[in-house]
Coordinates of C-alpha atoms and ligand atoms in Angstrom, one line a residue:
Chain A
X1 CA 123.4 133.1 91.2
X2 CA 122.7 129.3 91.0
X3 CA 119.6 129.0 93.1
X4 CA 119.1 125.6 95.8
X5 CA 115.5 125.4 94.1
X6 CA 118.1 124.7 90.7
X7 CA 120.9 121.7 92.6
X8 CA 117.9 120.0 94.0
X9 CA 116.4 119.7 90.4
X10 CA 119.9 118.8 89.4
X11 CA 120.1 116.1 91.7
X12 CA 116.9 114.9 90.7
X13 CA 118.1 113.7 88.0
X14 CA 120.2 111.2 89.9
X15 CA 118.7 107.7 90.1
X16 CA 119.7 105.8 93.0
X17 CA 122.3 103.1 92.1
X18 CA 120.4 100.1 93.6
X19 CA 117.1 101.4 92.8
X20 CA 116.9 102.9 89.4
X21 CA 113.2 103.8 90.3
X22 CA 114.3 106.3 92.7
X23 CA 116.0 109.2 93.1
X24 CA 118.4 110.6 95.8
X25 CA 116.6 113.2 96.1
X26 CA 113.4 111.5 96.8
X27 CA 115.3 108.7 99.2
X28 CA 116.4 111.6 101.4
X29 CA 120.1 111.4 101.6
X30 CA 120.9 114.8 100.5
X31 CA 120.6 116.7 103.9
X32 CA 122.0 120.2 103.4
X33 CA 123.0 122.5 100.1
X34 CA 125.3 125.5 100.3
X35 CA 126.5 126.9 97.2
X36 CA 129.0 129.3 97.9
X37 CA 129.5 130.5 94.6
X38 CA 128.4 130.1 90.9
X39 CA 131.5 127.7 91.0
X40 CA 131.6 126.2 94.6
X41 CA 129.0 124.1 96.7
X42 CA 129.3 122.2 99.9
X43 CA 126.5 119.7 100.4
X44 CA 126.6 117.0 103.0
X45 CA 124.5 113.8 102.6
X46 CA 123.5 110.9 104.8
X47 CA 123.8 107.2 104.4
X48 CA 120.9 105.0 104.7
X49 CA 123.5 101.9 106.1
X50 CA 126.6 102.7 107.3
X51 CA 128.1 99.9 105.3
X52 CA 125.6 101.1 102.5
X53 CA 127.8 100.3 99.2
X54 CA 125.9 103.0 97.1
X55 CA 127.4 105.5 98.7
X56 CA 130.3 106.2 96.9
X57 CA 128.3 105.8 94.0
X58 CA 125.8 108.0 94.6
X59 CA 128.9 110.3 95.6
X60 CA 131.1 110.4 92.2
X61 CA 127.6 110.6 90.3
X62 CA 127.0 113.9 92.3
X63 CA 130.2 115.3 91.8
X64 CA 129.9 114.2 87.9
X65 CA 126.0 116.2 87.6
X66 CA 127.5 119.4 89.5
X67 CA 130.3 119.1 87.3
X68 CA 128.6 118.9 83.7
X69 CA 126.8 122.5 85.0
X70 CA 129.9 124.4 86.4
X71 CA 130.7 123.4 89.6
X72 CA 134.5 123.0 89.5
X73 CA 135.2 123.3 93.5
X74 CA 132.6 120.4 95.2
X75 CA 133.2 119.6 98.7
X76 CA 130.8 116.3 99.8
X77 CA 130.7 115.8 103.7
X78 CA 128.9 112.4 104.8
X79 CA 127.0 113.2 108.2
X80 CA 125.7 110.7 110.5
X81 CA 123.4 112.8 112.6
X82 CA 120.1 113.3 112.5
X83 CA 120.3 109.6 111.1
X84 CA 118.7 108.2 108.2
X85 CA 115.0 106.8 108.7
X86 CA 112.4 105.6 106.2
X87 CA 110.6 108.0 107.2
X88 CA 113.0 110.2 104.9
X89 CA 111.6 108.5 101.3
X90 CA 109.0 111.1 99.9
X91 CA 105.7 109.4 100.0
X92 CA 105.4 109.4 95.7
X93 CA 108.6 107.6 96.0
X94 CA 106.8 104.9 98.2
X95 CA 104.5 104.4 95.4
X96 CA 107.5 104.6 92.6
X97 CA 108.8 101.3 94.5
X98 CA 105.5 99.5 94.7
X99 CA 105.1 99.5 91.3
X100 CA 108.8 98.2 90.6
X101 CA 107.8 95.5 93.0
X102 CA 109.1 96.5 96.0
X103 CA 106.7 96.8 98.7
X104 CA 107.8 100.6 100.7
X105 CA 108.5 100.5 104.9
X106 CA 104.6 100.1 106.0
X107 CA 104.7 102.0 109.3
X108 CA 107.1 104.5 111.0
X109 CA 110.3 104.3 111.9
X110 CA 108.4 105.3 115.6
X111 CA 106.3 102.2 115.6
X112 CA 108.8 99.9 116.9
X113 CA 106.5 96.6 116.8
X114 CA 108.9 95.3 114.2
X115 CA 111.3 94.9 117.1
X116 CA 109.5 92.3 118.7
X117 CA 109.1 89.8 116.1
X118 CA 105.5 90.9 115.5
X119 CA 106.0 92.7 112.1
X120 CA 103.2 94.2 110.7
X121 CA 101.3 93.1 107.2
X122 CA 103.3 93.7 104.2
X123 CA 101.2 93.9 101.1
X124 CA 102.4 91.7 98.0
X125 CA 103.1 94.3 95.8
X126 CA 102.5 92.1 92.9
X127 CA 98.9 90.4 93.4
X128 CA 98.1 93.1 96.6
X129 CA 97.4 90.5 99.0
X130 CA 98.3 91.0 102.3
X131 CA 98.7 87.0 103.0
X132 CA 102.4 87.3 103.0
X133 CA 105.5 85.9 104.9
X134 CA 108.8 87.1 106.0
X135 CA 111.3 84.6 104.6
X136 CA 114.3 86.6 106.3
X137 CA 115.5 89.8 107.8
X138 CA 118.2 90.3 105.1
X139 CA 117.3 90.7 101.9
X140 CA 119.2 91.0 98.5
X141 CA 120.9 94.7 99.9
X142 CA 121.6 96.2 103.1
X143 CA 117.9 98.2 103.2
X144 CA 115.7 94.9 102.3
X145 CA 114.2 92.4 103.9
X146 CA 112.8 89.4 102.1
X147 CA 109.0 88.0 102.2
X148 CA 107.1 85.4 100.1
X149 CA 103.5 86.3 99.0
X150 CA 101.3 83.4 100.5
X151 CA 98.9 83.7 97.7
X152 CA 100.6 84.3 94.4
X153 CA 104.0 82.7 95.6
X154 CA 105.9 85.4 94.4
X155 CA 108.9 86.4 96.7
X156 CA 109.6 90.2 96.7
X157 CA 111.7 92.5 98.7
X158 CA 110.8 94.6 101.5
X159 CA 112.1 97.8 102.2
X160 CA 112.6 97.3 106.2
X161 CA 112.0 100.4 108.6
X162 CA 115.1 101.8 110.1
Chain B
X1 CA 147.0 111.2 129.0
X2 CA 145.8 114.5 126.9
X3 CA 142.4 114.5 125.6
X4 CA 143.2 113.8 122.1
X5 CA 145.3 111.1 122.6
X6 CA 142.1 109.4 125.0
X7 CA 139.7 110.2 121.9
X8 CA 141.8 108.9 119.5
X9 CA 142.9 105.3 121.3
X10 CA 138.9 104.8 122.0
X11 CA 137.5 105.5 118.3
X12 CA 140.7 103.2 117.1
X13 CA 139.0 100.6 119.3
X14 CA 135.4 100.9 118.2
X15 CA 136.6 101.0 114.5
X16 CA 139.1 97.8 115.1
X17 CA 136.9 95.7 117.0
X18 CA 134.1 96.3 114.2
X19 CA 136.9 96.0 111.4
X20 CA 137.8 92.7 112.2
X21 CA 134.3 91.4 113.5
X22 CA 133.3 92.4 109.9
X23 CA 136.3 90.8 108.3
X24 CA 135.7 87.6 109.9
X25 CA 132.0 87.4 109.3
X26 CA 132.6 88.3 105.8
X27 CA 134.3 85.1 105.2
X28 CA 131.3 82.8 105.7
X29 CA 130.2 85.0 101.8
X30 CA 129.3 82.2 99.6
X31 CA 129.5 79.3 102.2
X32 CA 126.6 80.1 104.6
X33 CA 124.4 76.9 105.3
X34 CA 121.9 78.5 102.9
X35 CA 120.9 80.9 101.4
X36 CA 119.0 83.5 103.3
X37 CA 121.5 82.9 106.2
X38 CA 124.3 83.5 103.5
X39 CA 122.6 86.9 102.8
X40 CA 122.0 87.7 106.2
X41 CA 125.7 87.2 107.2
X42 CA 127.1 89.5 104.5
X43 CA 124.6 92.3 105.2
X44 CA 125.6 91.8 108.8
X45 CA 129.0 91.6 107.8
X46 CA 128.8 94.9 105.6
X47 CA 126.6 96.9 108.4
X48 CA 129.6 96.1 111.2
X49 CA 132.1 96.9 108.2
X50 CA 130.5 100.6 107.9
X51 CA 131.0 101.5 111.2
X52 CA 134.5 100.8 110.8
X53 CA 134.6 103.1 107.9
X54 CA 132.7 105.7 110.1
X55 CA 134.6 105.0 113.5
X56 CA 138.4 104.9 111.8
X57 CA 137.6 107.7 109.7
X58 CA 137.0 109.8 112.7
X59 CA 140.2 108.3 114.5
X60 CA 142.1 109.3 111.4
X61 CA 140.8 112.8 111.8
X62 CA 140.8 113.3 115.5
X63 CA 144.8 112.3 114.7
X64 CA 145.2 114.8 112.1
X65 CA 148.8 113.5 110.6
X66 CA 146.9 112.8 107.6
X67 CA 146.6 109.3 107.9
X68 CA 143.1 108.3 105.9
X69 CA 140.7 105.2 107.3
X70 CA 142.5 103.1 104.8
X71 CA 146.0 103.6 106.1
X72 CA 144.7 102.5 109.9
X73 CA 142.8 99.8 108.5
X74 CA 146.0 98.4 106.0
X75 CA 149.0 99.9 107.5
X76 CA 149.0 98.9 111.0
X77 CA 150.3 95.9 113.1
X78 CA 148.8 93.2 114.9
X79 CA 150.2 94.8 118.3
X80 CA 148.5 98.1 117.3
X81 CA 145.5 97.0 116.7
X82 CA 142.6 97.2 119.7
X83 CA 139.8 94.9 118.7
X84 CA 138.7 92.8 121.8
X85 CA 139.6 89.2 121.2
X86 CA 136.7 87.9 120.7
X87 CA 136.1 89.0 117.4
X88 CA 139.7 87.6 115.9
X89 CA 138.8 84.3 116.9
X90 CA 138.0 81.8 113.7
X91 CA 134.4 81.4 112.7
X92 CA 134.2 77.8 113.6
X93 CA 131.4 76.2 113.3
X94 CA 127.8 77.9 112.6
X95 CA 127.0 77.5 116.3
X96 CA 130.5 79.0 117.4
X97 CA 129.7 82.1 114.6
X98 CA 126.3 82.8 116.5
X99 CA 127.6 82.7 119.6
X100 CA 130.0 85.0 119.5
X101 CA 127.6 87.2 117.2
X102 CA 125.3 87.2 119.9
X103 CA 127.7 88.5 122.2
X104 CA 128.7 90.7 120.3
X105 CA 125.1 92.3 119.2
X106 CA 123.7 92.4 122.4
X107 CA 127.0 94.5 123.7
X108 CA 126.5 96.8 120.7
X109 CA 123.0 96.9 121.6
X110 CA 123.4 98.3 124.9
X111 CA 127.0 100.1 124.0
X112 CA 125.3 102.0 121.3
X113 CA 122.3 103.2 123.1
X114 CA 125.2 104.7 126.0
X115 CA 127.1 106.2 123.2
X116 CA 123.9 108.0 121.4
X117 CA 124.1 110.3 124.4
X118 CA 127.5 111.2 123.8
X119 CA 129.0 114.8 124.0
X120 CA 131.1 114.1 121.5
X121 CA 128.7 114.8 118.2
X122 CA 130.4 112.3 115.8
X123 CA 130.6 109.6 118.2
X124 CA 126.9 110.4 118.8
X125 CA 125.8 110.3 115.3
X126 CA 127.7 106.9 114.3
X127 CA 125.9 105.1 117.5
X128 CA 122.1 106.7 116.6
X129 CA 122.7 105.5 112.9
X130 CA 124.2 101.9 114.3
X131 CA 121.8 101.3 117.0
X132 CA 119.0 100.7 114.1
X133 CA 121.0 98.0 112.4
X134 CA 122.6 96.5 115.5
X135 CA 118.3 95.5 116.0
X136 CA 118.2 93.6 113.6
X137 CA 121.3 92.1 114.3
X138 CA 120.7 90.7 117.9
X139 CA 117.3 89.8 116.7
X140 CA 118.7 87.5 113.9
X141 CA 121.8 85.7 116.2
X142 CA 119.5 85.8 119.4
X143 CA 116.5 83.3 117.4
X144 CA 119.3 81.2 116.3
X145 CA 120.7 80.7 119.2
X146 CA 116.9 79.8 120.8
X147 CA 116.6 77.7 117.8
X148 CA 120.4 75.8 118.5
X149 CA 119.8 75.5 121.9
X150 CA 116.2 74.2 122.1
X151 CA 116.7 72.3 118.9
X152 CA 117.9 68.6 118.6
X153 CA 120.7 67.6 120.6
X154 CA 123.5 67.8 118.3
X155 CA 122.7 71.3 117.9
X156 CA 122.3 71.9 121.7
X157 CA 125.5 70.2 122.4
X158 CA 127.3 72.9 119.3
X159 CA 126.1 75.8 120.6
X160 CA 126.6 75.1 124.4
X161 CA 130.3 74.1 123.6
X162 CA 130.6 77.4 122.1
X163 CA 129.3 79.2 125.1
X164 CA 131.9 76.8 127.0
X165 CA 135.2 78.0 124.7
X166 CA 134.1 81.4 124.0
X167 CA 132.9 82.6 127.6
X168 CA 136.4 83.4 128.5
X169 CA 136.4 86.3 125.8
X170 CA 133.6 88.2 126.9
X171 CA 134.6 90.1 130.1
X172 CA 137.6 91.8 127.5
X173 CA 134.5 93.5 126.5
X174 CA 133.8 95.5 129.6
X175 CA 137.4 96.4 130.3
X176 CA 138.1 100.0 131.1
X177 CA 141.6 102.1 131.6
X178 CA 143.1 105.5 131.4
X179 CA 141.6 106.0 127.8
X180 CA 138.3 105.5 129.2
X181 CA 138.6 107.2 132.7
X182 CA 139.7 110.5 131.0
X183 CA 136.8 110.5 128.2
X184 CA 134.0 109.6 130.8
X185 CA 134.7 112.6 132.7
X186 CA 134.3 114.9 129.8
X187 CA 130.7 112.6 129.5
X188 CA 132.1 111.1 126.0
X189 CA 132.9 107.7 126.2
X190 CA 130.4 105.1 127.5
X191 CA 130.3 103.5 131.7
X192 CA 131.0 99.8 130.6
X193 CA 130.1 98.7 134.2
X194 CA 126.5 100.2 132.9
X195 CA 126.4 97.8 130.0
X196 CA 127.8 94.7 131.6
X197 CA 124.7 94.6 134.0
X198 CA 122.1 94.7 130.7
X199 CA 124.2 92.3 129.1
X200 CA 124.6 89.8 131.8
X201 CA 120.5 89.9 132.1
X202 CA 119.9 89.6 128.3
X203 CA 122.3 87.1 127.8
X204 CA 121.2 85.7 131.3
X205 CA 117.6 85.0 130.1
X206 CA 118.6 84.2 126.4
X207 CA 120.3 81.5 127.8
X208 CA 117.7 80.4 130.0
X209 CA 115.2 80.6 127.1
X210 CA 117.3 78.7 125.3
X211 CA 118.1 75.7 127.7
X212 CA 121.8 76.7 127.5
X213 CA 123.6 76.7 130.7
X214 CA 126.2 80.0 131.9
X215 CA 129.6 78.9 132.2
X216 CA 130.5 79.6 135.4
X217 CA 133.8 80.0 137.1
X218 CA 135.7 80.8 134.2
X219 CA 139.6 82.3 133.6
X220 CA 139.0 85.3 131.7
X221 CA 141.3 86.4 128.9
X222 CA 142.3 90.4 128.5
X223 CA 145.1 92.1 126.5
X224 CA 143.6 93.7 123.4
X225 CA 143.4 97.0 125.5
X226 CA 147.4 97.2 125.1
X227 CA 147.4 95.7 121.8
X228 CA 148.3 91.8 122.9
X229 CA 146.1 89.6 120.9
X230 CA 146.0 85.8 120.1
X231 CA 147.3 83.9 117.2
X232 CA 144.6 84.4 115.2
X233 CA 144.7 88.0 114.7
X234 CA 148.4 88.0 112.5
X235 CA 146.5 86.0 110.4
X236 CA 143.5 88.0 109.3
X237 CA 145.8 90.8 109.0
X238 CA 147.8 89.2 106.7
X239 CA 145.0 88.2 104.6
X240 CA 143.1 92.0 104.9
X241 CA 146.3 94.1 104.3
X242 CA 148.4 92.0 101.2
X243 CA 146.9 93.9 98.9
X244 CA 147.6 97.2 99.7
X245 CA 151.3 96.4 101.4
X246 CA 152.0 94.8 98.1
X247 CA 150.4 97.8 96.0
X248 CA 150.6 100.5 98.1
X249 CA 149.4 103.4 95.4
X250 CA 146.5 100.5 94.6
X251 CA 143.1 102.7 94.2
X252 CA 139.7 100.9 94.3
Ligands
ZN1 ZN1 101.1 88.2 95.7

């Protein structure tokens, strides 16, 4: 019998389609595993928008990596609750993004000073200085917000807290 | 009216009023005044068009007659459709855009954190994963319309004719009937009467902040709750839905 210990290392395998860096795993969509038998699974996953475009993506490349190891019968259920929080990326996946220059959500998804226009230091994940500047909310995807490094000049996405 | 039918008519309205709020906002892609606000419209724009996805998926399953998201998003008319007014209405000018954003955030804002307490789990789980994005949203149209209505006077004199034209929307937004009076007692759809007082003070002291002025005295429009809409709607519809009335077997 296919073990859960054996999908999950499946499914590692599965880079996230906006940020190659990553994987599903380690982003925390995938909420729940049930294999029913050698043959069938039910797994339900989260999204981290609701408008999040990666989605189906990350969806048909699931189904495609269960497939290639002998699922045939691979029912995907998209659940909304409990809902997605930064809090969910692994904390080596936090470093994975700094190093492909984006800096990670700085504080909990609990620490809601980010609401009040007061958000905290981001670090420049290029140079490391923390003299940076949020050029705007929205970044180039749903999950990113954009900032400007005040000292190297380099602009770099932010992974905002949700 | 049965349960089901109460449930169904109040998910359709969610998912339509975000549908075509999202449709709309989705048209300033490519011609925002620059570029950040370009980006930040379209991941507005694709956020509102999510919970569509999530909210007419639902209705096509509360339903059950097989119907998917896509067939009540494509293959409906203007008469059955249930978005409030507000959000058919044309984008206008930048002003006019963040205006009506603004209303519309802040009721999200307040709608969402009702519905979070839902009974009804689905409901619940769309308006706890919305409420985190709807944030950011009222942050982003509430400093523009500071900025617009402190800023020079052209701008104040934009953005407070777009209070003036689209004030006469916004009490659609609080309307409740037999759809909602059936799913409140059964604790699953949200007291608007509860919103409309956290509204009216947000927008109350937005406005204020902003050196704005509340229109007062105002004729207030209402219909989308039996499906009567303005002009404006036929025409997104037409635009949204060609594709797939032309195609219908079209896949994307
Ligand atoms: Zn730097």
């Amino acid at each position: 019998m296919t073990t859960k210990k054996h999908i999950i290392s499946l499914l590692s395998e599965i880079a996230d389609p906006e940020i190659p860096v990553i994987t599903i795993v380690e982003l925390g969509v995938v909420r729940d595993i049930e294999i029913i038998t050698n043959s069938s699974i039910h797994l339900k996953i989260t999204p981290t928008y609701s408008g999040c475009p990666a989605m189906k993506q990350i969806e048909d490349d699931v189904k495609k990596k269960l497939m290639e190891n002998g699922f045939t019968d691979i029912n995907i259920e998209t659940i909304y609750s409990p809902a997605w929080t930064t809090d969910w990326i692994t904390p080596e996946a936090k470093e994975k993004l700094k190093a492909y220059g984006i800096a990670p959500p700085e504080h909990t998804s609990e620490d809601k000073s980010w609401l009040t226009g007061k958000p905290k230091t981001v670090q420049c994940p290029q140079c490391k200085s923390s003299n940076t500047k949020l050029i705007s909310q929205f970044g180039s995807t749903a999950c990113k917000a954009l900032y400007q490094c005040q000292d190297c000049l380099e602009p770099f996405d932010y992974f905002k807290c949700i | 009216m049965d349960l089901k039918t109460a449930l169904f008519n109040y998910t359709l309205r969610l998912g339509d009023t975000n549908l075509i709020l999202g449709q709309r906002l989705s048209e300033w892609t490519g011609h925002g005044p620059f570029l950040e606000e370009d980006l930040a419209l379209t991941n507005i724009a694709l956020d509102i068009t999510g919970a569509a996805k999530s909210f007419l998926e639902y209705a096509a399953s509360v339903e059950n007659k097989g119907r998917t998201e896509d067939d009540l998003a494509y293959f409906r008319n203007d008469r059955q459709f249930f978005n409030v007014q507000l959000t058919e209405l044309p984008n206008g000018d930048y002003a006019r855009t963040i205006v009506r954003q603004v209303f519309m955030d802040c009721f999200d804002f307040y709608f969402y954190q009702e519905l979070s307490k839902s009974k009804d789990e689905t409901l619940a789980g769309i308006a706890q994963k919305s409420i985190k994005e709807v944030t950011y949203h009222l942050r982003h149209s509430s400093s523009w319309v500071e900025r617009f209505g402190d800023g020079t006077n052209e701008s104040h004199i934009k953005a407070q004719n777009a209070l003036n034209e689209l004030w006469q929307f916004t009490d659609e937004l609080f309307e409740m009937n037999e759809v909602d009076e059936v799913l409140i007692k059964e604790g699953i759809a949200v007291d608007l009467s509860i919103v409309k007082t956290k509204w009216d003070q947000y927008i109350t002291e937005l406005l204020n902040k902003s050196t704005l002025s509340k229109p007062e005295n105002v004729f207030m429009q209402t219909g989308s709750r039996k499906g009567v809409h303005t002009e404006h709607l036929g025409y997104i519809l037409a635009e949204m839905q060609a594709l797939p009335r032309m195609y219908p077997n079209a896949k994307w």
